[in-house]
Coordinates of C-alpha atoms and ligand atoms in Angstrom, one line a residue:
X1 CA 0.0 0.0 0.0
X2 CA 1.3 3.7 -1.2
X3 CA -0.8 5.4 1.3
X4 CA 1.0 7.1 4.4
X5 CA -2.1 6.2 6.8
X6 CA -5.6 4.9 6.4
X7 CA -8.5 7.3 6.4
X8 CA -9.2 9.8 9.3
X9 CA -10.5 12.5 10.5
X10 CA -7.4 14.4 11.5
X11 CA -6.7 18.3 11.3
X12 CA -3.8 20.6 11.3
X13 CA -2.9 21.8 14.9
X14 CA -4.2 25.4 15.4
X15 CA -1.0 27.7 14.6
X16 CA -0.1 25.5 11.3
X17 CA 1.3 27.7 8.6
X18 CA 0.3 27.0 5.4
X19 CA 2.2 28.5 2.9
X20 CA 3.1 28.4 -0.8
X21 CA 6.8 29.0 -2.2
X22 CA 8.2 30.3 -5.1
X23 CA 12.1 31.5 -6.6
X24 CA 12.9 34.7 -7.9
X25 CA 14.7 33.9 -11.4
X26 CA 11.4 31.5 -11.6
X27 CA 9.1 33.9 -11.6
X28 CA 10.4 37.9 -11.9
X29 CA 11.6 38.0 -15.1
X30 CA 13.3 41.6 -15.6
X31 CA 16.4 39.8 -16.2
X32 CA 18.2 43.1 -16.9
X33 CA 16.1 45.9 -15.5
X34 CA 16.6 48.4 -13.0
X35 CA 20.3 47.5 -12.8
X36 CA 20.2 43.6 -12.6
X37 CA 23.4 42.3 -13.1
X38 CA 23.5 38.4 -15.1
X39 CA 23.1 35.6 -12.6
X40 CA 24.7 31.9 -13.2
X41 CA 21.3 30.7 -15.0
X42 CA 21.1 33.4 -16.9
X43 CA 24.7 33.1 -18.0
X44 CA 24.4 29.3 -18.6
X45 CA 21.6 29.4 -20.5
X46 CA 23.0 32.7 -22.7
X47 CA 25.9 30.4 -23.4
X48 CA 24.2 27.4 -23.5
X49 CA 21.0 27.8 -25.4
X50 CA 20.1 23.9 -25.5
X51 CA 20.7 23.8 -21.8
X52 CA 16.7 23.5 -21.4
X53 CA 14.5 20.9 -22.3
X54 CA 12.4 23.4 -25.0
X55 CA 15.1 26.3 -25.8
X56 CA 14.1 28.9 -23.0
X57 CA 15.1 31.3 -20.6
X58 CA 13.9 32.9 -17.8
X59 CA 14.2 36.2 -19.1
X60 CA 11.1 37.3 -18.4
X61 CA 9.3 34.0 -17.1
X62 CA 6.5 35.0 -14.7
X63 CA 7.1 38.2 -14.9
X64 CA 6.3 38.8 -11.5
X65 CA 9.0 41.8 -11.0
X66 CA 5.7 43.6 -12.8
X67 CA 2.8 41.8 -11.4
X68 CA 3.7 41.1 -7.7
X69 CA 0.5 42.7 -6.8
X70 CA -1.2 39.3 -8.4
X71 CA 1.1 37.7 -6.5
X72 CA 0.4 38.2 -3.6
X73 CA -3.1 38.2 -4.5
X74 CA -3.3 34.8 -5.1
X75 CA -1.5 34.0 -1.6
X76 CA -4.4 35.9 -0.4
X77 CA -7.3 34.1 -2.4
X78 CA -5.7 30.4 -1.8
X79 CA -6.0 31.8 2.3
X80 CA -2.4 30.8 3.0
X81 CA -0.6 33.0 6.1
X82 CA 2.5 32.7 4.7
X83 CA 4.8 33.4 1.2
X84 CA 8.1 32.0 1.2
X85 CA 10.0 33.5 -1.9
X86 CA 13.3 34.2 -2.6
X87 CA 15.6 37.6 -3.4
X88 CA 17.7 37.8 -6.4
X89 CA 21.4 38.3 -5.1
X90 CA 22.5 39.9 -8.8
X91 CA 19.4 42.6 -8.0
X92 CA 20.4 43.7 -4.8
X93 CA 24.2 43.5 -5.3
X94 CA 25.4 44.3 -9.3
X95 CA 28.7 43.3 -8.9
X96 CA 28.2 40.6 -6.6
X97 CA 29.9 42.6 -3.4
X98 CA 28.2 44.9 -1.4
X99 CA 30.7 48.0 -2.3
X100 CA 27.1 48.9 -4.9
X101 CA 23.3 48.1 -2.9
X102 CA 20.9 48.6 -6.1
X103 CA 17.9 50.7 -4.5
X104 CA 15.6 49.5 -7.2
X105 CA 16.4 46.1 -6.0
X106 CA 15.6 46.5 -2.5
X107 CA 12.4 49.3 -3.4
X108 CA 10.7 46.2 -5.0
X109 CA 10.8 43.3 -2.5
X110 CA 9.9 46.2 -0.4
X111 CA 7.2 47.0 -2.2
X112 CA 6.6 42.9 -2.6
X113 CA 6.5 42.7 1.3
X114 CA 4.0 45.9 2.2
X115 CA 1.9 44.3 -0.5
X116 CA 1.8 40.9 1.7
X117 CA 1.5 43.2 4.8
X118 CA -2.1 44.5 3.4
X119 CA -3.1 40.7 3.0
X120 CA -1.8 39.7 6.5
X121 CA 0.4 37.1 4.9
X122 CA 4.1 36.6 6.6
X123 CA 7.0 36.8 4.8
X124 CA 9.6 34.2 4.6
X125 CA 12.5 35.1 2.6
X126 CA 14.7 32.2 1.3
X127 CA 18.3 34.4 1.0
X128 CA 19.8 31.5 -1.7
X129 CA 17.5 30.2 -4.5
X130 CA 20.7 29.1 -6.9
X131 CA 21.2 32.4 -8.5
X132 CA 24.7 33.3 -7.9
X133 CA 26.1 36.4 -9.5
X134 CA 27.9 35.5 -12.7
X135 CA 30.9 37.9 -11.3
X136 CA 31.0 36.0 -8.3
X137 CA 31.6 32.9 -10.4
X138 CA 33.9 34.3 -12.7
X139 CA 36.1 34.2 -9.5
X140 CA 34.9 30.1 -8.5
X141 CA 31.9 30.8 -6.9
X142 CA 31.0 28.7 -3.8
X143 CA 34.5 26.8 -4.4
X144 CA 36.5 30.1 -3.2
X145 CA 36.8 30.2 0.3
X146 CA 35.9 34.0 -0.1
X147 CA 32.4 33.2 -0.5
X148 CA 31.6 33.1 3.1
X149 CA 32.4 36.5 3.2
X150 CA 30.5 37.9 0.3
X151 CA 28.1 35.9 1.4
X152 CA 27.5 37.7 4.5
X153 CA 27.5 41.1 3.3
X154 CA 24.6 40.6 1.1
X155 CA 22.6 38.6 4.0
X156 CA 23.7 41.9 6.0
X157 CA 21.9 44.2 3.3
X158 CA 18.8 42.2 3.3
X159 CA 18.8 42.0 7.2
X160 CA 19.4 46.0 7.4
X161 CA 16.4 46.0 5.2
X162 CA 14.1 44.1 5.5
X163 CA 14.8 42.2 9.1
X164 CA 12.5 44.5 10.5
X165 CA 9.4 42.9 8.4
X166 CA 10.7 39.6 7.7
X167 CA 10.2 36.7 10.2
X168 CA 11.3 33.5 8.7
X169 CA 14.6 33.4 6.9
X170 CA 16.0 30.4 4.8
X171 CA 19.6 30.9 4.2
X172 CA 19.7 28.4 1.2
X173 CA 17.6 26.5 -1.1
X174 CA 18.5 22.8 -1.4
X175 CA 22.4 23.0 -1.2
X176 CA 23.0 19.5 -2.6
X177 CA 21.9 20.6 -5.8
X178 CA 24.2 23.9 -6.1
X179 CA 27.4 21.6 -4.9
X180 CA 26.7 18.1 -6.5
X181 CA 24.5 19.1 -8.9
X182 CA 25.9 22.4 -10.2
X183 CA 29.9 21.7 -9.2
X184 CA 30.0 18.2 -9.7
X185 CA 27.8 17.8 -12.7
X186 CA 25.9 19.3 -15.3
X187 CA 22.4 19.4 -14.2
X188 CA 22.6 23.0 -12.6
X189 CA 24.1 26.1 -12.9
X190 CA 27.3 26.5 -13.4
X191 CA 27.3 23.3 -14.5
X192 CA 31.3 22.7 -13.5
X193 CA 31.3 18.8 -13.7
X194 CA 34.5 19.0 -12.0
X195 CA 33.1 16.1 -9.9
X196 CA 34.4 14.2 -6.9
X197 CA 36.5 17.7 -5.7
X198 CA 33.9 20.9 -6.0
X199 CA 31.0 19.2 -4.7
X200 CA 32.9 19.0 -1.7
X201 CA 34.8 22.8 -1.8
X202 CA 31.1 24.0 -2.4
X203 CA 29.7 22.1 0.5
X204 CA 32.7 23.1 2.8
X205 CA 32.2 26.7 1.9
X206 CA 28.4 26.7 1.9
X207 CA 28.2 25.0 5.4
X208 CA 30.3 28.1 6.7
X209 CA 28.5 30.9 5.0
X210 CA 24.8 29.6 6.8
X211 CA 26.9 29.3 10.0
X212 CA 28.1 32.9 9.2
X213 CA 24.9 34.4 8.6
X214 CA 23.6 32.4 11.3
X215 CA 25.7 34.1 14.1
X216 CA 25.0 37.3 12.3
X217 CA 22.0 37.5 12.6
X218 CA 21.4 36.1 16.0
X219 CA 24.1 38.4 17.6
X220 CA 23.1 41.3 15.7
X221 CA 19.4 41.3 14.0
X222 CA 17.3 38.9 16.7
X223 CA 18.0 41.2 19.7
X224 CA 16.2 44.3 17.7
X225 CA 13.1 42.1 15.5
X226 CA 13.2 38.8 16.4
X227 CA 12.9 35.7 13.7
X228 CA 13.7 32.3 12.8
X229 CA 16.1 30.9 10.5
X230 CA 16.8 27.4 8.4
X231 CA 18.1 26.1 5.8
X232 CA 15.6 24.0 3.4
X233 CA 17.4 20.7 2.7
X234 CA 16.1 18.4 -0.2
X235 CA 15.6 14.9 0.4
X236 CA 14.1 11.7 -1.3
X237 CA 12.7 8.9 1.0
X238 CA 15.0 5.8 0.3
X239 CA 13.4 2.9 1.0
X240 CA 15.6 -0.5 1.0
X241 CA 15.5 -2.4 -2.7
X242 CA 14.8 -5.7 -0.9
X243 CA 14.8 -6.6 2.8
X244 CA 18.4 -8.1 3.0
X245 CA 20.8 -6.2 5.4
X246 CA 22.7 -5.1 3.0
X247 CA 20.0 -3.4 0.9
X248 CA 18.6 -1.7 3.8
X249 CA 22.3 -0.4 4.9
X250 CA 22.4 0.9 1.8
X251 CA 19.3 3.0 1.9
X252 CA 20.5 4.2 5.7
X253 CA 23.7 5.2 3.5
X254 CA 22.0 7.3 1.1
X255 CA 19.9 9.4 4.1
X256 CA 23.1 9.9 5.5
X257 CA 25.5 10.8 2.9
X258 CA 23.1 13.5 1.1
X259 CA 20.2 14.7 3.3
X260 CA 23.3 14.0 6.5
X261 CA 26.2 15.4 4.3
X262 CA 24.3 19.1 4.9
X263 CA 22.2 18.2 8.2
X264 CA 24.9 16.1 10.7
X265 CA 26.8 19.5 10.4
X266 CA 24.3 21.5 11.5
X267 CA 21.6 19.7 13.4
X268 CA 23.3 16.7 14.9
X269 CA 24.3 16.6 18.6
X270 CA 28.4 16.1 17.4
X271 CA 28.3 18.0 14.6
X272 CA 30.6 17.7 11.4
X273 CA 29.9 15.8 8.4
X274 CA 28.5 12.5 9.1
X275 CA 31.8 9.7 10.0
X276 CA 30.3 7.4 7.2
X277 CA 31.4 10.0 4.6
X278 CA 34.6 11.1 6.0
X279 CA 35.7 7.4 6.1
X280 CA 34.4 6.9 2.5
X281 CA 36.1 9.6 0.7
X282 CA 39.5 9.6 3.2
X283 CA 39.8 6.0 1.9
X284 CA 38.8 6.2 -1.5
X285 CA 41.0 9.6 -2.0
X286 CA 43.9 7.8 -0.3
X287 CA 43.3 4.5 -2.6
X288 CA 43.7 7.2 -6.0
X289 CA 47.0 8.2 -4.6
X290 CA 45.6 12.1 -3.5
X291 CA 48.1 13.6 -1.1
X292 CA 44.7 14.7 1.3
X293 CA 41.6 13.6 1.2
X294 CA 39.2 15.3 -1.1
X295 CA 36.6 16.0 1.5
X296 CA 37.9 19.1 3.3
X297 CA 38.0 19.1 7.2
X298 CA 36.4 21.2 9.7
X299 CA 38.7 21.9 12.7
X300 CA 37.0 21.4 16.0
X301 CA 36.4 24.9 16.1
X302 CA 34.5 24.8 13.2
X303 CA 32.3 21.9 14.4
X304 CA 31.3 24.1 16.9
X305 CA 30.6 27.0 14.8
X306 CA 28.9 25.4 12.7
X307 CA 26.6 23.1 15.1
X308 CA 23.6 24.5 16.1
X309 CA 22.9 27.5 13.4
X310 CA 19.2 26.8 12.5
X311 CA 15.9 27.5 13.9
X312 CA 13.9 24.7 12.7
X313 CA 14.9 21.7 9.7
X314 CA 13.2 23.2 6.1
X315 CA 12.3 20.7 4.0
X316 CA 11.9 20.2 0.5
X317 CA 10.3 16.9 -0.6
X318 CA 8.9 15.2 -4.0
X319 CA 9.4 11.7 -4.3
X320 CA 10.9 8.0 -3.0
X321 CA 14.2 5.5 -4.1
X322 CA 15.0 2.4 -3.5
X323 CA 18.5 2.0 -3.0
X324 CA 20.7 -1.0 -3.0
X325 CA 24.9 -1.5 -2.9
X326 CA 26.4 -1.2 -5.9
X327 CA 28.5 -4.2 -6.7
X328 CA 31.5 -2.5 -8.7
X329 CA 32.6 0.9 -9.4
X330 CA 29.5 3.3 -9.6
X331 CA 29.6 6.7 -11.3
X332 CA 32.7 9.2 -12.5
X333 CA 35.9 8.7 -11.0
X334 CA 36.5 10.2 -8.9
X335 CA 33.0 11.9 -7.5
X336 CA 30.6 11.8 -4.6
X337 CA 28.5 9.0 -6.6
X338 CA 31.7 7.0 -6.6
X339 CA 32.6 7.3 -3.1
X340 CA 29.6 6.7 -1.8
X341 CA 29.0 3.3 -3.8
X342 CA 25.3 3.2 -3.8
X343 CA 22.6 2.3 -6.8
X344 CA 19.3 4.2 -7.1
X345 CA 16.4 3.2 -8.5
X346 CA 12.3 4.0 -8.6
X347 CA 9.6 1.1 -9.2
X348 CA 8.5 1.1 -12.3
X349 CA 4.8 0.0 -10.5
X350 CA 5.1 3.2 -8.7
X351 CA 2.0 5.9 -10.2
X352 CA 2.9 9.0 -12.0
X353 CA 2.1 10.8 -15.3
X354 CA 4.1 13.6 -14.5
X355 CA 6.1 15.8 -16.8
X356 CA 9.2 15.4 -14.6
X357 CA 10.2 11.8 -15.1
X358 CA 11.7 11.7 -11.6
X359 CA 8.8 12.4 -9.9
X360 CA 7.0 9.2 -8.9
X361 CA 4.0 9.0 -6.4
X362 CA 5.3 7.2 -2.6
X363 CA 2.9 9.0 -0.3
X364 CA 4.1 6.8 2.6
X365 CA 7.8 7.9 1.7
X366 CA 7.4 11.2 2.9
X367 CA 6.0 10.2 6.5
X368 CA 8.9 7.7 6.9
X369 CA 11.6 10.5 5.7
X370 CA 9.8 13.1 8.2
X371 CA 9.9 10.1 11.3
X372 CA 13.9 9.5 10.1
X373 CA 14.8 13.3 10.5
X374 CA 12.4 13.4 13.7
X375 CA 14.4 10.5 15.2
X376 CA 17.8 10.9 13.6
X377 CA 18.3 15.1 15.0
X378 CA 16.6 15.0 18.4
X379 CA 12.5 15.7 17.1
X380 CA 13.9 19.0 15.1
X381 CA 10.9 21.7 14.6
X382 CA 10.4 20.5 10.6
X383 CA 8.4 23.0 8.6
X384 CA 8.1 21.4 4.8
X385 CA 9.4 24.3 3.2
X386 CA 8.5 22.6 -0.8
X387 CA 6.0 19.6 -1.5
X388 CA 4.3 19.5 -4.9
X389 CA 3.9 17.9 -8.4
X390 CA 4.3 18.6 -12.0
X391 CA 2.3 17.9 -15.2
X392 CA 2.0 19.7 -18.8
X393 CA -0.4 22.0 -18.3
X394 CA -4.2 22.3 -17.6
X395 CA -6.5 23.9 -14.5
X396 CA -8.4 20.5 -14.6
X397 CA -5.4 19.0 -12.6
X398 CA -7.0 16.0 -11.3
X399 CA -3.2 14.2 -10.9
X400 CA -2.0 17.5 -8.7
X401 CA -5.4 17.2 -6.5
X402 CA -4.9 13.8 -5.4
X403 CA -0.6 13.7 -5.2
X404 CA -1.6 16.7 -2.3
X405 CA -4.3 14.8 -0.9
X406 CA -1.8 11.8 -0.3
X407 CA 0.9 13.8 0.8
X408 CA -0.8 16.0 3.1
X409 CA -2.6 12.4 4.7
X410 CA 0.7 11.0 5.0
X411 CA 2.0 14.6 7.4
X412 CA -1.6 14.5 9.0
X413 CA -0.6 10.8 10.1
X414 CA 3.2 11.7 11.0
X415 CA 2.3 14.6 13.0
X416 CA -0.4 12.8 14.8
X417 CA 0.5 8.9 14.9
X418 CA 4.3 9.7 14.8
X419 CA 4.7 13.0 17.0
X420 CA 6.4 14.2 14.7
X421 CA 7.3 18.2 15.6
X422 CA 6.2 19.6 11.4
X423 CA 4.9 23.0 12.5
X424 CA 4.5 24.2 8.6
X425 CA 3.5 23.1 4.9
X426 CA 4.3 24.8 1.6
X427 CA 3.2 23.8 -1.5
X428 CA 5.5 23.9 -4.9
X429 CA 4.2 26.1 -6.2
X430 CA 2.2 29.3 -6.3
X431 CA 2.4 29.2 -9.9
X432 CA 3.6 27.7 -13.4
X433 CA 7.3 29.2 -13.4
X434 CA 10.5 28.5 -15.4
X435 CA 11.4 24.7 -14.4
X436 CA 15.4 24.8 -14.6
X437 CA 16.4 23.0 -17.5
X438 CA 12.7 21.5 -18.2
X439 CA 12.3 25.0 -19.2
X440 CA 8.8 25.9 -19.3
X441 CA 7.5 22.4 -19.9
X442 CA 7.2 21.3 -16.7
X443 CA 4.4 22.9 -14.6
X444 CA 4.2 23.2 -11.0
X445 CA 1.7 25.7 -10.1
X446 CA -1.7 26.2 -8.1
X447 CA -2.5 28.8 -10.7
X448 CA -1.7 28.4 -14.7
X449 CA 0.4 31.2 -16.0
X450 CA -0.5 31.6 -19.7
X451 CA 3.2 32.4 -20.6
X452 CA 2.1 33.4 -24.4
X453 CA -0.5 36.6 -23.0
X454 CA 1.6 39.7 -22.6
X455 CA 0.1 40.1 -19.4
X456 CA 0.8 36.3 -18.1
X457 CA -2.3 35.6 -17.3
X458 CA -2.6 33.5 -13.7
X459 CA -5.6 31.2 -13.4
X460 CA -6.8 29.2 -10.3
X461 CA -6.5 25.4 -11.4
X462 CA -8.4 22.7 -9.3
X463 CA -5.7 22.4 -7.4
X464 CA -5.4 26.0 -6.0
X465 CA -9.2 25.2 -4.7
X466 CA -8.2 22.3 -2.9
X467 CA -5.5 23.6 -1.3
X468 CA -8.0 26.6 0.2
X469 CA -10.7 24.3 1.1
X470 CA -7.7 22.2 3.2
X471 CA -6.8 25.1 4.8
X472 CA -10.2 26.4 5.5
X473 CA -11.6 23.1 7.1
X474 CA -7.6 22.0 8.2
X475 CA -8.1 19.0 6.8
X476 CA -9.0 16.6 4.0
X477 CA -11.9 16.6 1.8
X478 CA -14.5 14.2 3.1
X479 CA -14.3 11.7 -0.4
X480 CA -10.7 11.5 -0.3
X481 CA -9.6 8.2 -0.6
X482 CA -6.5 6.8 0.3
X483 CA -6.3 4.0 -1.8
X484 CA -7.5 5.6 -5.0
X485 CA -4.6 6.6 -7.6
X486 CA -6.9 6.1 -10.6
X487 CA -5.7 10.1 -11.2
X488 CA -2.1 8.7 -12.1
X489 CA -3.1 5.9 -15.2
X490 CA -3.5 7.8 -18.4
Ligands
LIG1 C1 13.1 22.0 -6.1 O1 14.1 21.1 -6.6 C2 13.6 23.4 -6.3 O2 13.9 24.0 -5.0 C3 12.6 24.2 -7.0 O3 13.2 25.4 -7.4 C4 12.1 23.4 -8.2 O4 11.4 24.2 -9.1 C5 11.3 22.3 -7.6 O5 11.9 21.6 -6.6 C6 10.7 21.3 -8.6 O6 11.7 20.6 -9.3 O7 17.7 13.4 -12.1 O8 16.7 11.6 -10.9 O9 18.5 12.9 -9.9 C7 13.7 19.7 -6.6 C8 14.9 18.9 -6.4 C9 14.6 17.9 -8.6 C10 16.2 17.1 -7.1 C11 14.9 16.7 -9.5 C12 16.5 15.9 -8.0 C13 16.6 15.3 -10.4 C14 16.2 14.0 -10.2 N1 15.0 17.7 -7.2 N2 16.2 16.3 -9.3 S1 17.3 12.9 -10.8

């Protein structure tokens, strides 16, 4: 059975937040107004004009640099209480360093955050959403060590500006994909492939910029407004190819050496990347004659400045694995894929029509991964900072309905079989936006953007409806049915 519990008649506690997220080079547009400077994405796919899956770029996308009033709108029709969205760093800071704070920048997410304030909605701001300054690269990015401090003199701008309205604050989206997908492969910007060493510079660097902003902003923003800060982590469920040991060691391998490579760090009780990895890649790097391991050390100093920096565990979560050991060699040599020495695979039985191929249907995935992070860093406040699923297009989105009927059953069971500490929800996302390199193929929205009408028309789809009845009534439709996936078979 796919389902993460059976049928009930449970609600969301009383000060739930239900939210719905979005990321600025997704939806603004204005690539080059108002003294934006290029950002990684827009440089790879300038460069790289077959980097997406139908030729686009997000140029002007949603263009919600010009309709944020709609925007936030829609937050307002769909009755959510909070907007997480992120700031374009290229916007705010030209040359990537804060010698140069664009006022047009900042006068817009102001103006983006008094519109919410007329609606009542909160404001979360996620600080990283993968759009790096192309400047900033041009000098290697997250691999140069420098980063941490560039880092925290554009997280001091924002603060200066907008601390004072701005309650929730994610320091990065998903940093697994910047460093293993972007430095050690392809799939994301800047698309480095210099596998098996960036990945882990990236990381390295990246774990110390949160844990600078962190202390930042506790020592010098808290005392004045207040606030909460995470860091939104992605993570599949891995579930165990077959019930042998070995298969289920595997699948406690993958949980620890990608969701654990970003969360031992910073949530565990020691601190530091999780020993499983360092032993991995100290013996594999050793093995290929390297003179020092390629995964960079924190000194015990470090462990301790870097422990502890987050408010509450953000989550961002699609879709289940089934892992097993690989037998040989796995993956480039050298790279994280290869040191780690795991295989990775969905059932084929699994439901989904979706546009993104990866994105299979495992309701009960989500409450297992959600009891893991609950057990594994000490019942961690987890708000579910992305959760949502993508088709070709349509408001009769009869697939989208039911994927957030399962998923939100399977929290409603965690949170009240499991105890499980989930104080939040967000749905992926408000709108249709520019999908990476599925271009504009891949849809994710609660409202259709007609991206061909000048004025990008947004349009509540079926699933925008559901989503305000479940937060009206905090809970499920009464016909929902747990066992039904008929929405899934074409
Ligand atoms: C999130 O990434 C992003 O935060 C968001 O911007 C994005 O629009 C949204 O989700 C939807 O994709 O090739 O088999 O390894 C999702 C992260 C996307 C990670 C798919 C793994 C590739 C699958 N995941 N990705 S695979």
């Amino acid at each position: 059975n796919l389902a993460g519990g059976a049928k009930s008649n449970y609600t969301f506690p009383k000060d739930f937040l239900f939210g719905v997220s979005t990321a600025a080079i997704q939806i603004e547009g204005a690539w080059n107004e108002d003294g934006k400077s290029e950002s990684i994405w827009d440089h790879l796919v300038r460069v790289n004009p077959n980097f997406t899956r139908d030729g686009s770029t997000p140029n002007v996308a949603a263009n919600s640099y010009h309709l944020y009033k709609r925007d936030a709108e829609m937050v307002h029709e769909l009755g959510a209480n909070i907007y997480r969205f992120s700031i374009s760093w290229p916007r705010i800071l030209p040359t990537g360093l804060a010698n140069q704070v664009n006022p047009l920048g900042i006068q817009y997410y102001k103006n983006l955050i008094s519109e919410l304030e007329r609606y009542n909605i909160t404001p979360m701001v996620t600080i990283y959403h993968w759009d790096l300054p192309q400047k900033l690269q041009d000098i290697g990015g997250w691999t140069n060590a420098h980063i941490i401090d560039y880092y925290t003199d554009y997280a001091n701008v924002l603060f200066e500006n907008f601390a004072d309205k701005v309650k929730y604050w994610i320091t990065f989206n998903e940093p697994m994909q910047t460093c293993l997908e972007g430095y050690g492969n392809t799939y994301r910007a800047p698309a480095l492939n210099r596998h098996g060493i960036a990945e882990y510079l990236c990381t390295h660097n990246l774990l110390k910029a949160h844990a600078s902003v962190y202390h930042l902003f506790h020592k010098q923003y808290r005392p004045l407004y207040g606030g909460k800060m995470g860091m939104s982590l992605d993570s599949n469920w891995a579930e165990p190819k077959t019930d042998t040991p070995r298969d289920k060691m595997a699948a406690e391998l993958y949980l620890k050496t990608h969701l654990g490579w970003y969360a031992h760090p910073v949530y565990s009780e020691t601190g530091n990347y999780p020993e499983e990895l360092i032993k991995l890649v100290d013996e594999k790097s050793k093995k290929q004659n390297y003179t020092h391991s390629r995964l960079p050390k924190f000194t015990p100093e470090e462990v301790a400045y870097v422990r502890g920096t987050a408010d509450f565990f953000g989550l961002n979560h699609y879709t289940t694995y089934l892992l097993s050991m690989a037998d040989g060699e796995v993956g480039e040599v050298p790279s994280h894929e290869n040191d780690v020495g795991i295989v990775r695979v969905q059932d084929p039985k699994w439901p989904s029509k979706s546009s993104s191929s990866w994105l299979k249907v495992v309701p009960f995935g989500f409450r297992r991964l959600l009891n893991w992070i609950t057990k594994t860093y000490n019942n961690v406040p987890i708000i579910v900072t992305e959760n949502g699923y993508a088709d070709f297009s349509g408001v009769k989105d009869e697939a989208r309905v039911s994927y957030y009927c399962h998923y939100l059953n399977s929290l409603l069971h965690s949170i009240h079989e499991d105890k499980t500490n989930v104080r939040g929800y967000f749905a992926w996302s408000l709108m249709d936006n520019w999908e990476w390199d599925d271009g504009y193929a891949s849809r994710f929205g609660l409202y259709l953007v007609d991206f061909n009408s000048p004025n990008k028309t947004r349009t509540a789809k079926e699933s925008a409806k559901l989503y305000t009845n479940v937060i009206s009534s905090r809970g499920l439709p009464a016909d929902y049915d747990p066992e039904d996936f008929t929405a899934f078979s074409s």
